[in-house]
């Protein structure tokens, strides 16, 4: 890369058929439009809103995705669990206990430049797994021996926890971006020591839905407080995400901007 920069297009969370359809239809155009070198997509809601299937993983990679991150729903499609051990670029959160299938980080090479991607999961109002702060710091210090370009998907519920992790890893990783809530936040910025940060990148899901799911069911859940299972909404989707420009030599972020693109179908 002659200009010594790398542009990472980071999208998510893909919700159901609508989200997959939008990703496959629009990704190539987005890569060209933004001059993206690397594509990272959170795919944990691709299979009808809950998990991802092996055939979907293959389609994501064929469409141009380099790394698939995930979160708490990755375990809901049993067929994909063997693939978690076999495919390094399909991540589950790193801070699950030892012995759990899969990988929580990977390194990909983009035109001669190594880039690390780390997947972490929060603990506030989620499963009380291992500490994402300590595990994240340990991973960053291990990975920096191979590359200064480290991207962290923090799949978490709580904005305070997300911001705190961003501050904790500032200067040690290139970017910390939140996933899981499906609502894109407007707080994108570069922190004091050069780490790009946003609380949530948003979703690839149906516009007019409730976080990508059927609004009628969401309303019934809220009004009755019954544990009714959500169902992914279908229809024209919106792609949300970020574009981060990174300095290859230092690993620091030069810019971060939000992406929002509507699909026609």
Short mmCIF file of C-alpha atoms in Angstrom, two decimals:
data_model
loop_
_atom_site.label_atom_id
_atom_site.label_comp_id
_atom_site.label_asym_id
_atom_site.label_seq_id
_atom_site.Cartn_x
_atom_site.Cartn_y
_atom_site.Cartn_z
CA UNK A 1 0.00 0.00 0.00
CA UNK A 2 1.94 3.02 -1.27
CA UNK A 3 0.05 5.55 0.84
CA UNK A 4 0.78 3.57 4.05
CA UNK A 5 -2.88 3.53 5.06
CA UNK A 6 -5.50 0.81 5.32
CA UNK A 7 -9.23 1.39 5.09
CA UNK A 8 -11.46 -0.99 7.05
CA UNK A 9 -15.17 -1.26 6.26
CA UNK A 10 -16.90 -2.64 9.36
CA UNK A 11 -20.59 -3.59 9.13
CA UNK A 12 -23.19 -5.27 11.30
CA UNK A 13 -25.12 -6.92 12.79
CA UNK A 14 -26.64 -8.83 9.84
CA UNK A 15 -30.26 -9.69 10.73
CA UNK A 16 -32.10 -12.44 8.87
CA UNK A 17 -32.73 -12.87 5.14
CA UNK A 18 -33.21 -9.15 4.64
CA UNK A 19 -29.81 -8.38 6.10
CA UNK A 20 -28.07 -11.10 4.09
CA UNK A 21 -29.77 -9.96 0.89
CA UNK A 22 -28.65 -6.37 1.41
CA UNK A 23 -25.09 -7.41 2.22
CA UNK A 24 -24.74 -9.61 -0.86
CA UNK A 25 -26.33 -7.00 -3.12
CA UNK A 26 -24.48 -3.90 -1.93
CA UNK A 27 -21.14 -4.95 -0.46
CA UNK A 28 -19.09 -4.85 -3.67
CA UNK A 29 -20.39 -1.34 -4.41
CA UNK A 30 -19.60 -0.14 -0.90
CA UNK A 31 -16.07 -1.51 -1.09
CA UNK A 32 -15.51 0.30 -4.39
CA UNK A 33 -17.17 3.53 -3.24
CA UNK A 34 -15.11 3.79 -0.06
CA UNK A 35 -11.89 2.23 -1.32
CA UNK A 36 -12.03 -0.37 1.43
CA UNK A 37 -9.14 -2.80 1.80
CA UNK A 38 -10.62 -4.93 4.57
CA UNK A 39 -14.23 -5.94 5.32
CA UNK A 40 -15.34 -7.10 8.78
CA UNK A 41 -18.99 -8.05 9.34
CA UNK A 42 -20.81 -9.19 12.49
CA UNK A 43 -22.94 -12.14 11.34
CA UNK A 44 -24.39 -13.50 14.57
CA UNK A 45 -28.02 -12.76 13.64
CA UNK A 46 -27.90 -13.91 10.02
CA UNK A 47 -29.89 -17.16 10.45
CA UNK A 48 -33.43 -15.85 10.97
CA UNK A 49 -32.08 -13.51 13.65
CA UNK A 50 -30.30 -16.12 15.76
CA UNK A 51 -26.84 -17.39 14.87
CA UNK A 52 -25.31 -18.19 11.49
CA UNK A 53 -25.27 -21.33 9.36
CA UNK A 54 -22.23 -22.86 7.61
CA UNK A 55 -23.60 -22.14 4.13
CA UNK A 56 -24.06 -18.49 5.11
CA UNK A 57 -20.45 -18.28 6.28
CA UNK A 58 -19.31 -19.44 2.84
CA UNK A 59 -21.56 -16.87 1.13
CA UNK A 60 -20.21 -14.06 3.33
CA UNK A 61 -16.65 -14.87 2.34
CA UNK A 62 -17.57 -15.25 -1.33
CA UNK A 63 -19.25 -11.82 -1.22
CA UNK A 64 -15.99 -10.21 -0.08
CA UNK A 65 -16.07 -10.37 3.73
CA UNK A 66 -12.62 -11.05 5.21
CA UNK A 67 -13.60 -11.69 8.85
CA UNK A 68 -16.95 -12.59 10.46
CA UNK A 69 -17.39 -11.60 14.10
CA UNK A 70 -20.24 -12.66 16.36
CA UNK A 71 -21.54 -12.60 19.93
CA UNK A 72 -23.89 -14.34 22.31
CA UNK A 73 -26.12 -15.79 19.55
CA UNK A 74 -23.29 -17.64 17.79
CA UNK A 75 -24.16 -20.82 19.70
CA UNK A 76 -27.80 -21.01 18.57
CA UNK A 77 -27.24 -22.87 15.29
CA UNK A 78 -25.62 -26.17 16.23
CA UNK A 79 -24.53 -26.88 12.66
CA UNK A 80 -21.98 -24.06 12.76
CA UNK A 81 -20.20 -25.11 15.96
CA UNK A 82 -17.75 -27.54 14.26
CA UNK A 83 -16.87 -24.77 11.80
CA UNK A 84 -15.80 -22.50 14.67
CA UNK A 85 -12.75 -24.71 15.17
CA UNK A 86 -12.09 -25.17 11.45
CA UNK A 87 -12.40 -21.60 10.14
CA UNK A 88 -10.07 -19.06 11.76
CA UNK A 89 -11.88 -16.09 10.18
CA UNK A 90 -15.21 -16.97 11.82
CA UNK A 91 -14.88 -15.61 15.36
CA UNK A 92 -16.73 -16.10 18.60
CA UNK A 93 -16.02 -13.87 21.64
CA UNK A 94 -12.52 -14.47 22.98
CA UNK A 95 -13.50 -14.17 26.64
CA UNK A 96 -15.43 -17.44 26.89
CA UNK A 97 -13.81 -20.05 29.17
CA UNK A 98 -11.07 -22.35 27.91
CA UNK A 99 -12.34 -25.44 26.12
CA UNK A 100 -15.18 -23.62 24.32
CA UNK A 101 -15.09 -24.29 20.56
CA UNK A 102 -13.69 -21.67 18.22
CA UNK A 103 -11.34 -18.72 18.02
CA UNK A 104 -11.71 -15.25 19.50
CA UNK A 105 -9.15 -13.53 17.31
CA UNK A 106 -7.45 -13.93 13.96
CA UNK A 107 -4.88 -12.29 11.73
CA UNK A 108 -5.55 -11.73 8.03
CA UNK A 109 -3.12 -10.44 5.45
CA UNK A 110 -4.36 -7.67 3.18
CA UNK A 111 -2.01 -6.84 0.32
CA UNK A 112 1.04 -7.65 2.38
CA UNK A 113 -0.22 -5.99 5.57
CA UNK A 114 -1.28 -8.04 8.59
CA UNK A 115 -4.44 -7.00 10.43
CA UNK A 116 -5.69 -8.58 13.66
CA UNK A 117 -9.39 -8.78 14.56
CA UNK A 118 -10.47 -9.51 18.14
CA UNK A 119 -14.01 -10.40 19.24
CA UNK A 120 -15.05 -9.69 22.86
CA UNK A 121 -18.37 -9.91 24.70
CA UNK A 122 -19.63 -7.69 27.50
CA UNK A 123 -20.91 -8.85 30.88
CA UNK A 124 -23.40 -6.15 31.90
CA UNK A 125 -26.91 -7.62 31.45
CA UNK A 126 -25.28 -10.54 29.60
CA UNK A 127 -23.64 -13.84 30.57
CA UNK A 128 -21.02 -13.44 33.29
CA UNK A 129 -18.13 -14.84 31.28
CA UNK A 130 -14.43 -13.93 31.63
CA UNK A 131 -13.44 -10.28 31.96
CA UNK A 132 -13.36 -8.61 28.52
CA UNK A 133 -11.02 -5.91 29.83
CA UNK A 134 -8.28 -8.24 31.04
CA UNK A 135 -8.69 -10.69 28.15
CA UNK A 136 -8.75 -7.81 25.66
CA UNK A 137 -5.59 -6.23 27.06
CA UNK A 138 -3.79 -9.58 27.06
CA UNK A 139 -4.82 -10.25 23.46
CA UNK A 140 -3.71 -6.80 22.30
CA UNK A 141 -0.25 -7.19 23.83
CA UNK A 142 0.13 -10.64 22.29
CA UNK A 143 -1.06 -9.59 18.84
CA UNK A 144 1.06 -6.43 18.69
CA UNK A 145 4.09 -8.68 18.32
CA UNK A 146 2.78 -9.50 14.84
CA UNK A 147 0.94 -6.32 13.84
CA UNK A 148 0.07 -2.86 15.10
CA UNK A 149 -3.28 -2.97 13.30
CA UNK A 150 -5.79 -4.44 15.77
CA UNK A 151 -9.56 -4.10 15.45
CA UNK A 152 -11.85 -5.00 18.37
CA UNK A 153 -15.54 -5.90 18.03
CA UNK A 154 -17.03 -5.46 21.51
CA UNK A 155 -20.39 -7.22 21.48
CA UNK A 156 -22.05 -5.68 24.52
CA UNK A 157 -25.30 -4.28 25.88
CA UNK A 158 -24.18 -1.39 28.05
CA UNK A 159 -22.81 1.93 26.68
CA UNK A 160 -20.82 2.54 29.88
CA UNK A 161 -19.06 -0.79 29.57
CA UNK A 162 -18.35 -0.13 25.90
CA UNK A 163 -16.92 3.32 26.47
CA UNK A 164 -14.86 2.07 29.39
CA UNK A 165 -13.30 -0.66 27.25
CA UNK A 166 -12.54 1.89 24.54
CA UNK A 167 -10.69 4.04 27.07
CA UNK A 168 -8.93 1.01 28.56
CA UNK A 169 -7.58 -0.11 25.18
CA UNK A 170 -6.91 3.38 23.82
CA UNK A 171 -3.48 3.44 22.25
CA UNK A 172 -3.13 -0.35 22.35
CA UNK A 173 -5.52 -1.17 19.51
CA UNK A 174 -6.52 0.63 16.32
CA UNK A 175 -10.28 0.58 16.83
CA UNK A 176 -12.93 -0.48 19.34
CA UNK A 177 -16.40 -0.71 17.84
CA UNK A 178 -19.55 -1.82 19.61
CA UNK A 179 -22.10 -4.29 18.27
CA UNK A 180 -25.19 -6.08 19.66
CA UNK A 181 -27.75 -3.28 20.23
CA UNK A 182 -28.42 -2.86 16.46
CA UNK A 183 -28.89 0.92 16.82
CA UNK A 184 -26.11 3.01 15.31
CA UNK A 185 -24.79 5.63 17.71
CA UNK A 186 -23.50 9.09 16.77
CA UNK A 187 -20.43 9.17 19.03
CA UNK A 188 -17.75 8.07 16.57
CA UNK A 189 -14.40 9.65 17.43
CA UNK A 190 -10.69 9.09 17.77
CA UNK A 191 -9.63 8.78 21.40
CA UNK A 192 -6.65 10.61 22.90
CA UNK A 193 -4.07 7.92 22.14
CA UNK A 194 -5.22 7.20 18.60
CA UNK A 195 -7.89 4.50 18.87
CA UNK A 196 -11.05 4.91 16.77
CA UNK A 197 -14.22 4.36 18.83
CA UNK A 198 -17.99 4.08 18.40
CA UNK A 199 -20.50 2.67 20.90
CA UNK A 200 -22.49 0.75 18.28
CA UNK A 201 -22.08 0.42 14.52
CA UNK A 202 -25.74 -0.53 14.01
CA UNK A 203 -27.26 -3.36 11.97
CA UNK A 204 -27.91 -4.61 8.47
CA UNK A 205 -31.62 -5.17 8.79
CA UNK A 206 -35.09 -4.14 7.70
CA UNK A 207 -35.85 -0.46 7.92
CA UNK A 208 -38.93 0.26 10.05
CA UNK A 209 -38.47 -2.87 12.16
CA UNK A 210 -37.56 -3.09 15.83
CA UNK A 211 -33.80 -3.79 15.77
CA UNK A 212 -34.38 -5.92 12.65
CA UNK A 213 -37.25 -7.94 14.11
CA UNK A 214 -41.04 -7.85 13.64
CA UNK A 215 -42.45 -4.80 15.38
CA UNK A 216 -45.76 -6.49 16.28
CA UNK A 217 -43.94 -9.15 18.29
CA UNK A 218 -41.71 -6.54 19.93
CA UNK A 219 -44.77 -4.58 20.98
CA UNK A 220 -46.48 -7.68 22.35
CA UNK A 221 -43.38 -8.57 24.35
CA UNK A 222 -43.29 -5.08 25.83
CA UNK A 223 -46.99 -4.88 26.61
CA UNK A 224 -47.38 -8.38 28.06
CA UNK A 225 -43.85 -9.00 29.42
CA UNK A 226 -44.14 -12.55 28.05
CA UNK A 227 -40.99 -14.25 26.68
CA UNK A 228 -42.30 -14.46 23.13
CA UNK A 229 -39.61 -15.37 20.61
CA UNK A 230 -38.65 -12.56 18.26
CA UNK A 231 -38.81 -13.13 14.50
CA UNK A 232 -36.64 -11.38 11.93
CA UNK A 233 -38.50 -8.90 9.72
CA UNK A 234 -38.26 -9.12 5.95
CA UNK A 235 -38.24 -6.22 3.50
CA UNK A 236 -35.82 -3.59 2.18
CA UNK A 237 -32.89 -3.31 4.57
CA UNK A 238 -30.47 -0.62 5.64
CA UNK A 239 -26.74 -1.24 5.96
CA UNK A 240 -25.08 0.44 8.93
CA UNK A 241 -21.41 0.45 9.82
CA UNK A 242 -18.23 2.47 9.89
CA UNK A 243 -15.23 3.17 7.70
CA UNK A 244 -11.95 3.49 9.60
CA UNK A 245 -8.73 4.72 8.00
CA UNK A 246 -5.62 3.44 9.75
CA UNK A 247 -1.95 4.39 9.62
CA UNK A 248 -0.12 1.16 8.83
CA UNK A 249 3.18 2.11 10.45
CA UNK A 250 1.79 3.27 13.82
CA UNK A 251 -1.49 1.35 13.96
CA UNK A 252 -3.32 4.54 14.96
CA UNK A 253 -6.64 5.60 13.48
CA UNK A 254 -6.60 8.59 11.16
CA UNK A 255 -10.37 8.86 10.71
CA UNK A 256 -13.67 7.17 11.46
CA UNK A 257 -16.98 7.83 9.71
CA UNK A 258 -20.42 6.28 9.93
CA UNK A 259 -21.91 4.40 6.96
CA UNK A 260 -25.64 4.20 6.19
CA UNK A 261 -26.88 2.77 2.89
CA UNK A 262 -30.41 1.66 1.99
CA UNK A 263 -31.07 -1.43 -0.12
CA UNK A 264 -33.71 -1.19 -2.87
CA UNK A 265 -35.03 -4.70 -2.14
#
